[in-house]
CSV table of C-alpha atoms and ligand atoms in Angstrom, one decimal:
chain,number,residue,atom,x,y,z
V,1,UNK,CA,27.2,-19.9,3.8
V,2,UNK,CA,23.7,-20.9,2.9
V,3,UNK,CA,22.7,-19.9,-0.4
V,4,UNK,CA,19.2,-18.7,1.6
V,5,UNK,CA,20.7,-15.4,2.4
V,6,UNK,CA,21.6,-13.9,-1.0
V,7,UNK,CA,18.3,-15.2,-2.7
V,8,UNK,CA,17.0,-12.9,-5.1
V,9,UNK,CA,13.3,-11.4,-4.9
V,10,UNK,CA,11.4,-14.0,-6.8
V,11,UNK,CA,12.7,-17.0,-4.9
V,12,UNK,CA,12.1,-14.9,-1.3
V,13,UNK,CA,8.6,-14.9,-2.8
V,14,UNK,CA,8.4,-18.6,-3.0
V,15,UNK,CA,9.9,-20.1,-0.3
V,16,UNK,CA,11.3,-17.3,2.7
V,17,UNK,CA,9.0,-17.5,5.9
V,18,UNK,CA,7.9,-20.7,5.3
V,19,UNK,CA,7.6,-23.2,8.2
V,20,UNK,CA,6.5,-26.8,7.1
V,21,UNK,CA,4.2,-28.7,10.1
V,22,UNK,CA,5.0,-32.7,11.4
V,23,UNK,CA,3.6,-33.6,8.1
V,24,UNK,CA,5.8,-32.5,5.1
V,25,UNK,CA,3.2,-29.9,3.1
V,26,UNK,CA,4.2,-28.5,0.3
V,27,UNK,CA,1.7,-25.4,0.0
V,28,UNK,CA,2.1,-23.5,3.2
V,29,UNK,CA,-0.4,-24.8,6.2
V,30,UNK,CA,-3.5,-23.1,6.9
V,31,UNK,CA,-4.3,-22.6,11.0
V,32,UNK,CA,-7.4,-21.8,11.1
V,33,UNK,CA,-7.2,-21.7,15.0
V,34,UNK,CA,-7.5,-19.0,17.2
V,35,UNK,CA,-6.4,-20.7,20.4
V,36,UNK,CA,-3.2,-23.0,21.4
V,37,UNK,CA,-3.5,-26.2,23.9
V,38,UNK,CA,-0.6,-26.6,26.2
V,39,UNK,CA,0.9,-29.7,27.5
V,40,UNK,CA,0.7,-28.5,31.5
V,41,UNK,CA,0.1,-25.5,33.1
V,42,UNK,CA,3.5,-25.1,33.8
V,43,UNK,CA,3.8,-24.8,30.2
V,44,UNK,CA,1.2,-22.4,30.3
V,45,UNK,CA,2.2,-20.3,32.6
V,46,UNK,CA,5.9,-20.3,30.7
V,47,UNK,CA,4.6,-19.2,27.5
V,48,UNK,CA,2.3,-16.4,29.3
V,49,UNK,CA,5.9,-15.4,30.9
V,50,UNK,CA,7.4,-15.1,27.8
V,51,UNK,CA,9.9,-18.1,29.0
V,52,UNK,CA,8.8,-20.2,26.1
V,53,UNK,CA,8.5,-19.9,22.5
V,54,UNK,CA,5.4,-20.3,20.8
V,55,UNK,CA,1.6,-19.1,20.4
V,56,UNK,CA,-0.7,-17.9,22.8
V,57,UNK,CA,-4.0,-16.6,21.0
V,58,UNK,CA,-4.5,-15.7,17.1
V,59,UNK,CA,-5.2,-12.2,18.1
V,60,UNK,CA,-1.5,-11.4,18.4
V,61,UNK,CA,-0.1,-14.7,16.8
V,62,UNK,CA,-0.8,-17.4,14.3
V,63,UNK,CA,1.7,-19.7,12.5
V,64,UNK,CA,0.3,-19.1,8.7
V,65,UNK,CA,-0.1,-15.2,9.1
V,66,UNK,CA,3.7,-15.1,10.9
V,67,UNK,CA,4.9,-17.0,7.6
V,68,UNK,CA,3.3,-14.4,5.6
V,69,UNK,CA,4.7,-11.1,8.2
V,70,UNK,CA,8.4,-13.5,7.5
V,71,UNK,CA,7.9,-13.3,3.6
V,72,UNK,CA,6.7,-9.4,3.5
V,73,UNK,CA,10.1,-8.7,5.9
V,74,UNK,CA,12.6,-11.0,3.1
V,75,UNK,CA,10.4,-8.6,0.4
V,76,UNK,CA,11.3,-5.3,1.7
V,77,UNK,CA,14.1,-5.5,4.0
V,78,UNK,CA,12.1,-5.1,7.1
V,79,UNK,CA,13.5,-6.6,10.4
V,80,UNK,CA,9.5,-7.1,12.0
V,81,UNK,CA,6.1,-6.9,10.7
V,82,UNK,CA,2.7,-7.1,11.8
V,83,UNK,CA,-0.5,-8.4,9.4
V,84,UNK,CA,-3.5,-6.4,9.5
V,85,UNK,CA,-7.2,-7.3,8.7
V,86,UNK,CA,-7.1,-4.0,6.1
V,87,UNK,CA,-4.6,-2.1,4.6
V,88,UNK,CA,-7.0,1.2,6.9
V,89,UNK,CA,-6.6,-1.2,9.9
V,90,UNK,CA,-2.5,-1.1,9.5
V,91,UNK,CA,-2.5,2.9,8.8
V,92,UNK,CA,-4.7,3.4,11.8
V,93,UNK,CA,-2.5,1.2,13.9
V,94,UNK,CA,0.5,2.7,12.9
V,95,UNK,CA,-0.5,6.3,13.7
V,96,UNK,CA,-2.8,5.9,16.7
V,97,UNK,CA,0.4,3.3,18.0
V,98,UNK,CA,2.5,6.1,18.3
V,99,UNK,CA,0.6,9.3,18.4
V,100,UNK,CA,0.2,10.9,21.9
V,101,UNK,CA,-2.2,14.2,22.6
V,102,UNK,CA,-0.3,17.5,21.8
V,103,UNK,CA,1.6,15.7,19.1
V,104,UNK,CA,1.8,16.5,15.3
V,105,UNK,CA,1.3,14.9,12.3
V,106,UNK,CA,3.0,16.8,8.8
V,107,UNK,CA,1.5,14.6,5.9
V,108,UNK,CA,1.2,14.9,2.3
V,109,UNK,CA,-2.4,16.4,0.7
V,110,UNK,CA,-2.7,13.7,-2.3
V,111,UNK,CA,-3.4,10.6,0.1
V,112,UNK,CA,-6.1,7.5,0.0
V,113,UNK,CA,-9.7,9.2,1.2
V,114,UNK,CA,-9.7,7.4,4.4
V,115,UNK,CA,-6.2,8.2,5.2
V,116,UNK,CA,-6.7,11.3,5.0
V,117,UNK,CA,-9.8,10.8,7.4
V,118,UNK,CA,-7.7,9.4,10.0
V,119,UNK,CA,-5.1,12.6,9.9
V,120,UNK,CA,-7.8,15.3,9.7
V,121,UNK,CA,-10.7,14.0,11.3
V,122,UNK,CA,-10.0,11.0,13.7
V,123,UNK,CA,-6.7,11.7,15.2
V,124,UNK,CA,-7.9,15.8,16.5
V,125,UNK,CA,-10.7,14.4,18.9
V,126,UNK,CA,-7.3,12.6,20.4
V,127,UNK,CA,-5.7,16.2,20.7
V,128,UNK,CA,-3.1,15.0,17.4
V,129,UNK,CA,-2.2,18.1,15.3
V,130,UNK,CA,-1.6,18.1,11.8
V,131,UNK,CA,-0.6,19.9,8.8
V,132,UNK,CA,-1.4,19.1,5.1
V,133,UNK,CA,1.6,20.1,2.8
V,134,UNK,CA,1.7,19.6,-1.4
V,135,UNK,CA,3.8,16.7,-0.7
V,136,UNK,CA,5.9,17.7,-3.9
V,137,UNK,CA,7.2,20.9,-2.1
V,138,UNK,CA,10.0,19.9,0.1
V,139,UNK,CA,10.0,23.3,1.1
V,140,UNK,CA,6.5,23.4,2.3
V,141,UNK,CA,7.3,19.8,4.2
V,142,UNK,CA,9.9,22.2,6.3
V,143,UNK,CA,7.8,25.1,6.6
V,144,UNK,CA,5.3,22.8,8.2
V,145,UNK,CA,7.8,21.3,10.8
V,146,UNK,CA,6.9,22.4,15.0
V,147,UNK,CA,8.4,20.7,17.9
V,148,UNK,CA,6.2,18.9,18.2
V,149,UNK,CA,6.0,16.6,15.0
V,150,UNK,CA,6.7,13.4,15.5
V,151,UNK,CA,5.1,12.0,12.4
V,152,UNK,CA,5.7,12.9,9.1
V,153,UNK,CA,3.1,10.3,6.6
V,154,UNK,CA,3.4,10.0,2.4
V,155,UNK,CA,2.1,7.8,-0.3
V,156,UNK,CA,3.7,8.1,-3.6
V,157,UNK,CA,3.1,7.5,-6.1
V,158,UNK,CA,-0.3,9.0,-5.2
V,159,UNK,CA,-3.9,7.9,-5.9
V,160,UNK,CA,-5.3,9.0,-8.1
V,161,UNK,CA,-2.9,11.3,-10.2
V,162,UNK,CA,0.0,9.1,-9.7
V,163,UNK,CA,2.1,12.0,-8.6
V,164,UNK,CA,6.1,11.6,-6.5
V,165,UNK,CA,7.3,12.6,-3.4
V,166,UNK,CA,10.7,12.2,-2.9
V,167,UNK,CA,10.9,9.8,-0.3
V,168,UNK,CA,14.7,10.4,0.8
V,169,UNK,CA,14.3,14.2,1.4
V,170,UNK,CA,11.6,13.8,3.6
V,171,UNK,CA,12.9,11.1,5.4
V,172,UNK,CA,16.2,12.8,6.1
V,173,UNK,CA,13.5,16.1,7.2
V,174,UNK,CA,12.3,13.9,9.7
V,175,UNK,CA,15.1,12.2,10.7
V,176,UNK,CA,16.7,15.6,11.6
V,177,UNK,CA,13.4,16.7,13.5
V,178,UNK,CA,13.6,13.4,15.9
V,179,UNK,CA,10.7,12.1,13.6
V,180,UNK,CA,9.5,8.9,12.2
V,181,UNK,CA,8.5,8.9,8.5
V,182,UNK,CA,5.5,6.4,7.1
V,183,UNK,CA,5.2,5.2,3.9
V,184,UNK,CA,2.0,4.3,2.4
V,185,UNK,CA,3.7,1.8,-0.5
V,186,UNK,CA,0.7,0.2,-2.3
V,187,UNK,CA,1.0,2.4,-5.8
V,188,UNK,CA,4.7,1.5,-6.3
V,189,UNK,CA,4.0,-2.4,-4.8
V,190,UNK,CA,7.2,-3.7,-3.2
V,191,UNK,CA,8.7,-4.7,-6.7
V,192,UNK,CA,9.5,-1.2,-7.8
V,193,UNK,CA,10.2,1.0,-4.5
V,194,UNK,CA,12.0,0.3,-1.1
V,195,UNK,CA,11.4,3.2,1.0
V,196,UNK,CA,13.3,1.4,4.3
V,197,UNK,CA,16.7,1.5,1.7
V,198,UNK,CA,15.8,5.1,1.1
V,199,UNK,CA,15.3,6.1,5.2
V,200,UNK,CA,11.6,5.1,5.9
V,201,UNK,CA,11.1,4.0,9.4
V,202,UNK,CA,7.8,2.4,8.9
V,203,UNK,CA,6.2,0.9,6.0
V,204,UNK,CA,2.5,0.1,4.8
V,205,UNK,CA,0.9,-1.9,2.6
V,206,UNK,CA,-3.1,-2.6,1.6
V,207,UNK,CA,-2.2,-5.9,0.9
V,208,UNK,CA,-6.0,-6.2,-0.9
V,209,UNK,CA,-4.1,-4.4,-3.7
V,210,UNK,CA,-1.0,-6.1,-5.5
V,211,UNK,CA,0.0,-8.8,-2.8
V,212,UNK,CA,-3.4,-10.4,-3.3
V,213,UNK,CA,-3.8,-9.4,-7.1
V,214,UNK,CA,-6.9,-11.3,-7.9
V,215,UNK,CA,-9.4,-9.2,-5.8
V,216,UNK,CA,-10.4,-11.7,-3.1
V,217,UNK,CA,-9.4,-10.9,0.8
V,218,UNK,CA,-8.8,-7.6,2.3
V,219,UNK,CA,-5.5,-6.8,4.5
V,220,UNK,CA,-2.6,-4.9,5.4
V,221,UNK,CA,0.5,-5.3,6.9
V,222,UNK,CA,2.9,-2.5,9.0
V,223,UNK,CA,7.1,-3.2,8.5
V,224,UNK,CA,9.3,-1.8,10.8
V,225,UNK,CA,12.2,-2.3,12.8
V,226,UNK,CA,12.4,-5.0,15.5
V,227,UNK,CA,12.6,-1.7,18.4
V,228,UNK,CA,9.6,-0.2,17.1
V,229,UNK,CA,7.8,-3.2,16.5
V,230,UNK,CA,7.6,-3.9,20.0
V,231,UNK,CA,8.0,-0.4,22.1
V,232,UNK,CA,5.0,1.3,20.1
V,233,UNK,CA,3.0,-1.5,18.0
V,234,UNK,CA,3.1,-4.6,19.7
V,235,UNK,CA,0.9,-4.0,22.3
V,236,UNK,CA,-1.4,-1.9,20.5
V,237,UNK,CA,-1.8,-4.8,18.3
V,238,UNK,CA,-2.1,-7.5,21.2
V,239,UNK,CA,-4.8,-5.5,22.8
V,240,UNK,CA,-7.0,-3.6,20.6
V,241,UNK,CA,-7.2,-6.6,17.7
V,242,UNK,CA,-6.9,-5.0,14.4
V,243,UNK,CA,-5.7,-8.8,13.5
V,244,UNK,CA,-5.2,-10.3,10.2
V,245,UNK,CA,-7.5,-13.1,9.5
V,246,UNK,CA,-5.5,-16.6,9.6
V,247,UNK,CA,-7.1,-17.6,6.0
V,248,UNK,CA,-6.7,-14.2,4.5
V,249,UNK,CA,-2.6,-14.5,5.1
V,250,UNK,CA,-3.0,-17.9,3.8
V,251,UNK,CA,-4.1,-16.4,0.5
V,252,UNK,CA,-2.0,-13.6,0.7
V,253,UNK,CA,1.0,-16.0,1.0
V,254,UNK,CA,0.1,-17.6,-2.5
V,255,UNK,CA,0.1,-14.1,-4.2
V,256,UNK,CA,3.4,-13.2,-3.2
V,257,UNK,CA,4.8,-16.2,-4.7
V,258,UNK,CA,3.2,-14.7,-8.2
V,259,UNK,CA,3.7,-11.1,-7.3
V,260,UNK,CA,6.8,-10.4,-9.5
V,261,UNK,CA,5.4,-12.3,-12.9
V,262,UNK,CA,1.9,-10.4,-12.2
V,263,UNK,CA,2.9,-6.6,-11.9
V,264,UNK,CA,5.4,-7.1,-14.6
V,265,UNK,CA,3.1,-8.1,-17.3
V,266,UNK,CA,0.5,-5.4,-15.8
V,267,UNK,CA,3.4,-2.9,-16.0
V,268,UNK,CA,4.3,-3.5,-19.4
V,269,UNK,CA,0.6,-3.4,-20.4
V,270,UNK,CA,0.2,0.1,-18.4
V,271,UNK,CA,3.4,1.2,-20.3
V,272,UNK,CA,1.5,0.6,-23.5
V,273,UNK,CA,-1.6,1.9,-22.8
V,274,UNK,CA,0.0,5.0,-21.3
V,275,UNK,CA,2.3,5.2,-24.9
V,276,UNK,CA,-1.3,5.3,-26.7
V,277,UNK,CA,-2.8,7.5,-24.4
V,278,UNK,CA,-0.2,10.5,-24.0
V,279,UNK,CA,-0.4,10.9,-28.1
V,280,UNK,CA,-4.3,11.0,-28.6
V,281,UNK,CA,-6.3,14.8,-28.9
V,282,UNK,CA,-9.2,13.8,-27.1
V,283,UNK,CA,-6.8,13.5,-23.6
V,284,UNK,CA,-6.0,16.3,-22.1
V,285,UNK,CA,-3.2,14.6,-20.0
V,286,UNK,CA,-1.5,11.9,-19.2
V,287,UNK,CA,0.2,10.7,-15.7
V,288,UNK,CA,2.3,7.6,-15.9
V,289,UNK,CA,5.3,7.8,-13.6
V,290,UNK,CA,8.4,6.3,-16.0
V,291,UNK,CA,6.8,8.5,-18.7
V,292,UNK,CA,9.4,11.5,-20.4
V,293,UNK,CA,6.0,13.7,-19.9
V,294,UNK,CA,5.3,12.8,-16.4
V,295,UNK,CA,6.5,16.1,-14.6
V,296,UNK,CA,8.8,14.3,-12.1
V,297,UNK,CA,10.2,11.8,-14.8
V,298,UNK,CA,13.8,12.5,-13.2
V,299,UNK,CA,12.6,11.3,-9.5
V,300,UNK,CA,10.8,8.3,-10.7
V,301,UNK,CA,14.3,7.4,-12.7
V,302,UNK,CA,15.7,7.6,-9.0
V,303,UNK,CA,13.6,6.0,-6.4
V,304,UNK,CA,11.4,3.6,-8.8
V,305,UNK,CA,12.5,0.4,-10.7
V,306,UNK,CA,9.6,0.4,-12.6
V,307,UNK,CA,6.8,2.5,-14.0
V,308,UNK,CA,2.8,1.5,-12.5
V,309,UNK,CA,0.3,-0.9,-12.5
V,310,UNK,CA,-2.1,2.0,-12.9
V,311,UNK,CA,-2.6,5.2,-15.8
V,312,UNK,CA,-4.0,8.6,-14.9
V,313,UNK,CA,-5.6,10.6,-18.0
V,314,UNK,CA,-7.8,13.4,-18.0
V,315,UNK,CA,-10.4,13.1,-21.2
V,316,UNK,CA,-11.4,16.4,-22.6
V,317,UNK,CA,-15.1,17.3,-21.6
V,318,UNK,CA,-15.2,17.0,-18.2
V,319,UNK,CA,-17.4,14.5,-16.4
V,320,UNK,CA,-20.4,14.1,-19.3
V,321,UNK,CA,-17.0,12.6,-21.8
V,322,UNK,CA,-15.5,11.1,-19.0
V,323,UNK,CA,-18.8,9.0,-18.3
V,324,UNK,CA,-19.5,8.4,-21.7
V,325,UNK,CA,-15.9,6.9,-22.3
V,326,UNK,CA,-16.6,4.3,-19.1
V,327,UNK,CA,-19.2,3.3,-19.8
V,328,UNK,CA,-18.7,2.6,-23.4
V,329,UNK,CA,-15.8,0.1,-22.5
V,330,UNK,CA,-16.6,-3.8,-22.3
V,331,UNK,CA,-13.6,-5.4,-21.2
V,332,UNK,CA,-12.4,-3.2,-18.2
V,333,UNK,CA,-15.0,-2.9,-15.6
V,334,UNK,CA,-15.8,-0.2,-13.4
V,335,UNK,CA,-15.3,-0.3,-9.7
V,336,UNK,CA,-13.4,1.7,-6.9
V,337,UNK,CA,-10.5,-1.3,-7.0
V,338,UNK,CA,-7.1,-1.6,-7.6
V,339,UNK,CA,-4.4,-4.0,-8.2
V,340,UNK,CA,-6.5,-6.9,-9.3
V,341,UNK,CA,-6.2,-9.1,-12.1
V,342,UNK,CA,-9.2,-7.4,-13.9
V,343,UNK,CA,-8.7,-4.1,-15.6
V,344,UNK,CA,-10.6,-1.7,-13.6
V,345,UNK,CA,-11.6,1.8,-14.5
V,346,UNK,CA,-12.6,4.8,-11.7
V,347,UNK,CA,-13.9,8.2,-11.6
V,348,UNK,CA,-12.5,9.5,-8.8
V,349,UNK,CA,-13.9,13.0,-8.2
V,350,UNK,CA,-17.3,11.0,-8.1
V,351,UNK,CA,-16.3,7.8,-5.9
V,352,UNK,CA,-12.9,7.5,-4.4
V,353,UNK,CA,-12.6,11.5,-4.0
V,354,UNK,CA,-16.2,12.8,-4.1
V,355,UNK,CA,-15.8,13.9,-0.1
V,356,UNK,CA,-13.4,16.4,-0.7
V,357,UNK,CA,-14.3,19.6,-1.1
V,358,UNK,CA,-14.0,20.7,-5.0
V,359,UNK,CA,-11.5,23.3,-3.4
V,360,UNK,CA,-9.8,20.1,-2.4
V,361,UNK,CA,-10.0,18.4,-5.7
V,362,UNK,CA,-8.8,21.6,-7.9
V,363,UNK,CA,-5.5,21.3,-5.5
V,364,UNK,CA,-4.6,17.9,-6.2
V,365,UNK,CA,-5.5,17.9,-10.4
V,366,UNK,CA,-8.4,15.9,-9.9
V,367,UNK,CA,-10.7,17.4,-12.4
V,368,UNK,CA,-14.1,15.8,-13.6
V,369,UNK,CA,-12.6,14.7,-16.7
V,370,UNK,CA,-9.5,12.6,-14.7
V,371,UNK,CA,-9.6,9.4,-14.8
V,372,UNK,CA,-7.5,5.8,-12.8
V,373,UNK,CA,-7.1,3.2,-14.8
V,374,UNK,CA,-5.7,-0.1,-13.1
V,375,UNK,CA,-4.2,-2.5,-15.5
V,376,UNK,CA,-5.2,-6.5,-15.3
V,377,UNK,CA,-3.7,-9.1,-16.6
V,378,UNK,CA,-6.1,-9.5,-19.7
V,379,UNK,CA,-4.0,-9.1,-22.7
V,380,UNK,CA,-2.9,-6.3,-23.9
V,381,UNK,CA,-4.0,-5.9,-27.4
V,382,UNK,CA,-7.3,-6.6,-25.8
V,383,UNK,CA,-7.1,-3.6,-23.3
V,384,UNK,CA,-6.3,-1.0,-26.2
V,385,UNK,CA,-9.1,-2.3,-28.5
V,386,UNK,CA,-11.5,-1.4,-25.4
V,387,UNK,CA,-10.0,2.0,-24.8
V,388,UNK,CA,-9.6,2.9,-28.9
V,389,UNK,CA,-13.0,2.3,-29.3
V,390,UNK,CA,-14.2,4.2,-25.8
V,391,UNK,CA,-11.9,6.7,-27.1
V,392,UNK,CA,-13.5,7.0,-30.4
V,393,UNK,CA,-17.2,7.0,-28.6
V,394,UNK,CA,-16.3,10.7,-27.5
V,395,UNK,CA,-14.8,12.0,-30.4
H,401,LIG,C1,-6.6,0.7,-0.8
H,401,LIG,C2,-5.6,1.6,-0.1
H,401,LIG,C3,-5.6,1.8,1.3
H,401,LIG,C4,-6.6,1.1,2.2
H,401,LIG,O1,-6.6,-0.3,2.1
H,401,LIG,P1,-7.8,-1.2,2.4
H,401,LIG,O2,-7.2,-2.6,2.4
H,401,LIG,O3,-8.9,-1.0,1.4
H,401,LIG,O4,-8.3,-0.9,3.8
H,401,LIG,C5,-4.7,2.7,1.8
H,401,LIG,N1,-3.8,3.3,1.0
H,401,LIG,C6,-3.8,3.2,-0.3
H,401,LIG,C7,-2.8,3.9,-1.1
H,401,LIG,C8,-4.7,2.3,-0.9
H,401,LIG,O5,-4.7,2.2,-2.3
């Protein structure tokens, strides 16, 4: 047997999906094409058949962004996949895909703003139902079950307070209710959670996040199986274009072959910084999932193989300290980002989370003093002189 089928994660990163052109490249090709010539129009009229292998148009196929859907299916398991121009584009697509009027939608309260748009405010003027639940409750996820959900949606851990759902229970809740479950993966990035392994029937991915890692091109990517792939999204795909740009996968392709080496070293630094932060009087809290204080430390240790990229913290002093200590740090910058190479520091109840209601805010922990830090590859000692001396500014 070829040793291809047993390769371990780091090598799939490398080498799985590729397909090399006449010409022998050794970094993957880049079609930037959005048509295909045909040698006749019998050939033509083949391929339109489906009689023939091979592309059509780049709205619904392109050779570099198939190689990168090939390498995210070796990553997580995944029989099909489908690349996205933005990690919203693939959560939209997966929903609206699927979603029919008089349906309903149970999904976790802590989401990404815009997903929770989509849910509560995009998918009702199509006659979707849904219910919110604290997505830590699995009790409240079976209180919210009608027969009509068909969809039951979860990102953990969650932005911004890093907080677990336990991905198995609720998949076997939907499985039981004829339901599909989503999983929103970007916090955990594929290294450290495989929700298909644990019963997840569809899987999501901003790939703008981790997979590209140096805050260049924006994507996403939906993994499913083959069935699913092309009953519900194929078409939807084909037809209303939510395509991923043929460059973009190109770039995504070379940060999957450093993904493993990147969110390691920006673990490890998390882990620090989180260390340092969960022992100092001028934090209220500290929310670091691998951490003996994080309040589901037991269900991390089960579905997670690794802590975060990113620390939550709540300075004492609400918003006026919680300004103060961003703006007095030099060498992590502030923006709204994730994932990237650069340390970046948030405030979400005044960015990322100011269009919730406060009512909304209280309910998922996100006081003015919280805080999302997401940790770069700068080095570490570095990142903890920044936040001493930050720290010290509001002291
Ligand atoms: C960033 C993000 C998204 C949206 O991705 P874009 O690529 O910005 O469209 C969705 N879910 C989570 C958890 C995210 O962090």
């Amino acid at each position: 047997m070829s040793l291809k089928n047993n390769w371990r994660t780091a090598t799939r990163l490398v080498h799985s999906g590729t397909t090399r052109s006449q010409f022998g490249e050794t970094s993957e090709a880049l079609y930037l094409t959005q048509g295909y010539i045909y040698d006749s129009a019998e050939a033509a009229e083949a391929r339109f058949k489906g009689e023939e292998e091979g592309y059509i148009y780049s709205r619904y196929g392109n050779p570099t962004v198939s190689m990168f859907e090939q390498r995210m299916c070796a990553l997580e398991g995944a029989q099909d996949a489908r690349a996205m121009a933005s990690g919203m584009a693939a959560v939209t697509a997966a929903i609206a895909c699927q979603a029919k009027a008089g349906d309903h939608i149970i999904a976790a309260k802590a989401l990404f703003g815009s997903c929770r748009w989509v849910i509560e405010k995009l998918m009702p003027q199509y006659g979707v139902e849904f219910t919110l639940v604290d997505g830590k409750d699995i009790n409240a996820w079976k209180r919210a079950v009608q027969s009509n959900t068909t969809i039951f949606f979860l990102e953990s851990p969650t932005n911004p307070t890093l907080e677990l759902v336990d991905i198995k229970a609720v998949a076997d809740l939907a499985h039981e209710n004829d339901a599909v479950l989503i999983v929103d993966n970007v916090f955990a990035t594929p290294m450290y959670q495989r929700p298909i392994e644990m019963g997840a029937d569809i899987v999501i991915y901003s790939t703008t996040k981790h997979i590209d890692g140096q805050g260049r091109c924006l994507g996403g990517i939906i993994l499913g199986n083959e069935e699913w792939i092309k009953e519900k999204l194929h078409e939807y795909y084909r037809h209303t274009g939510p395509c991923m740009s043929p460059f973009n996968a190109w770039n995504f392709l070379k940060g999957l072959e450093t993904l493993p080496i990147r969110v390691a070293h920006q673990t490890a630094s998390a882990g620090k910084l989180a260390d340092f932060l969960a022992t100092q009087k001028s934090v209220n809290r500290m929310l670091y999932p691998t951490h003996p204080s994080h309040p589901q430390a037991d269900l991390a240790q089960r579905q997670m193989s690794g802590g975060s990229t990113l620390v939550a913290f709540e300075i004492c002093g609400g918003k006026t300290n919680a300004f103060k200590f961003i703006n007095t740090l030099e060498t992590i910058q502030i923006s709204n980002n994730l994932g990237d190479a650069k340390s970046l520091i948030t405030h979400p109840a005044t960015t990322t989370h100011k269009n919730l209601s406060s009512k909304d805010r209280e309910e998922l922990n996100i006081s003015d003093g919280m805080i999302r830090l997401s940790v770069g590859l700068e080095d570490a000692d570095d990142l903890m002189a920044d936040v001493k001396k930050a720290l010290d500014s509001i002291s």
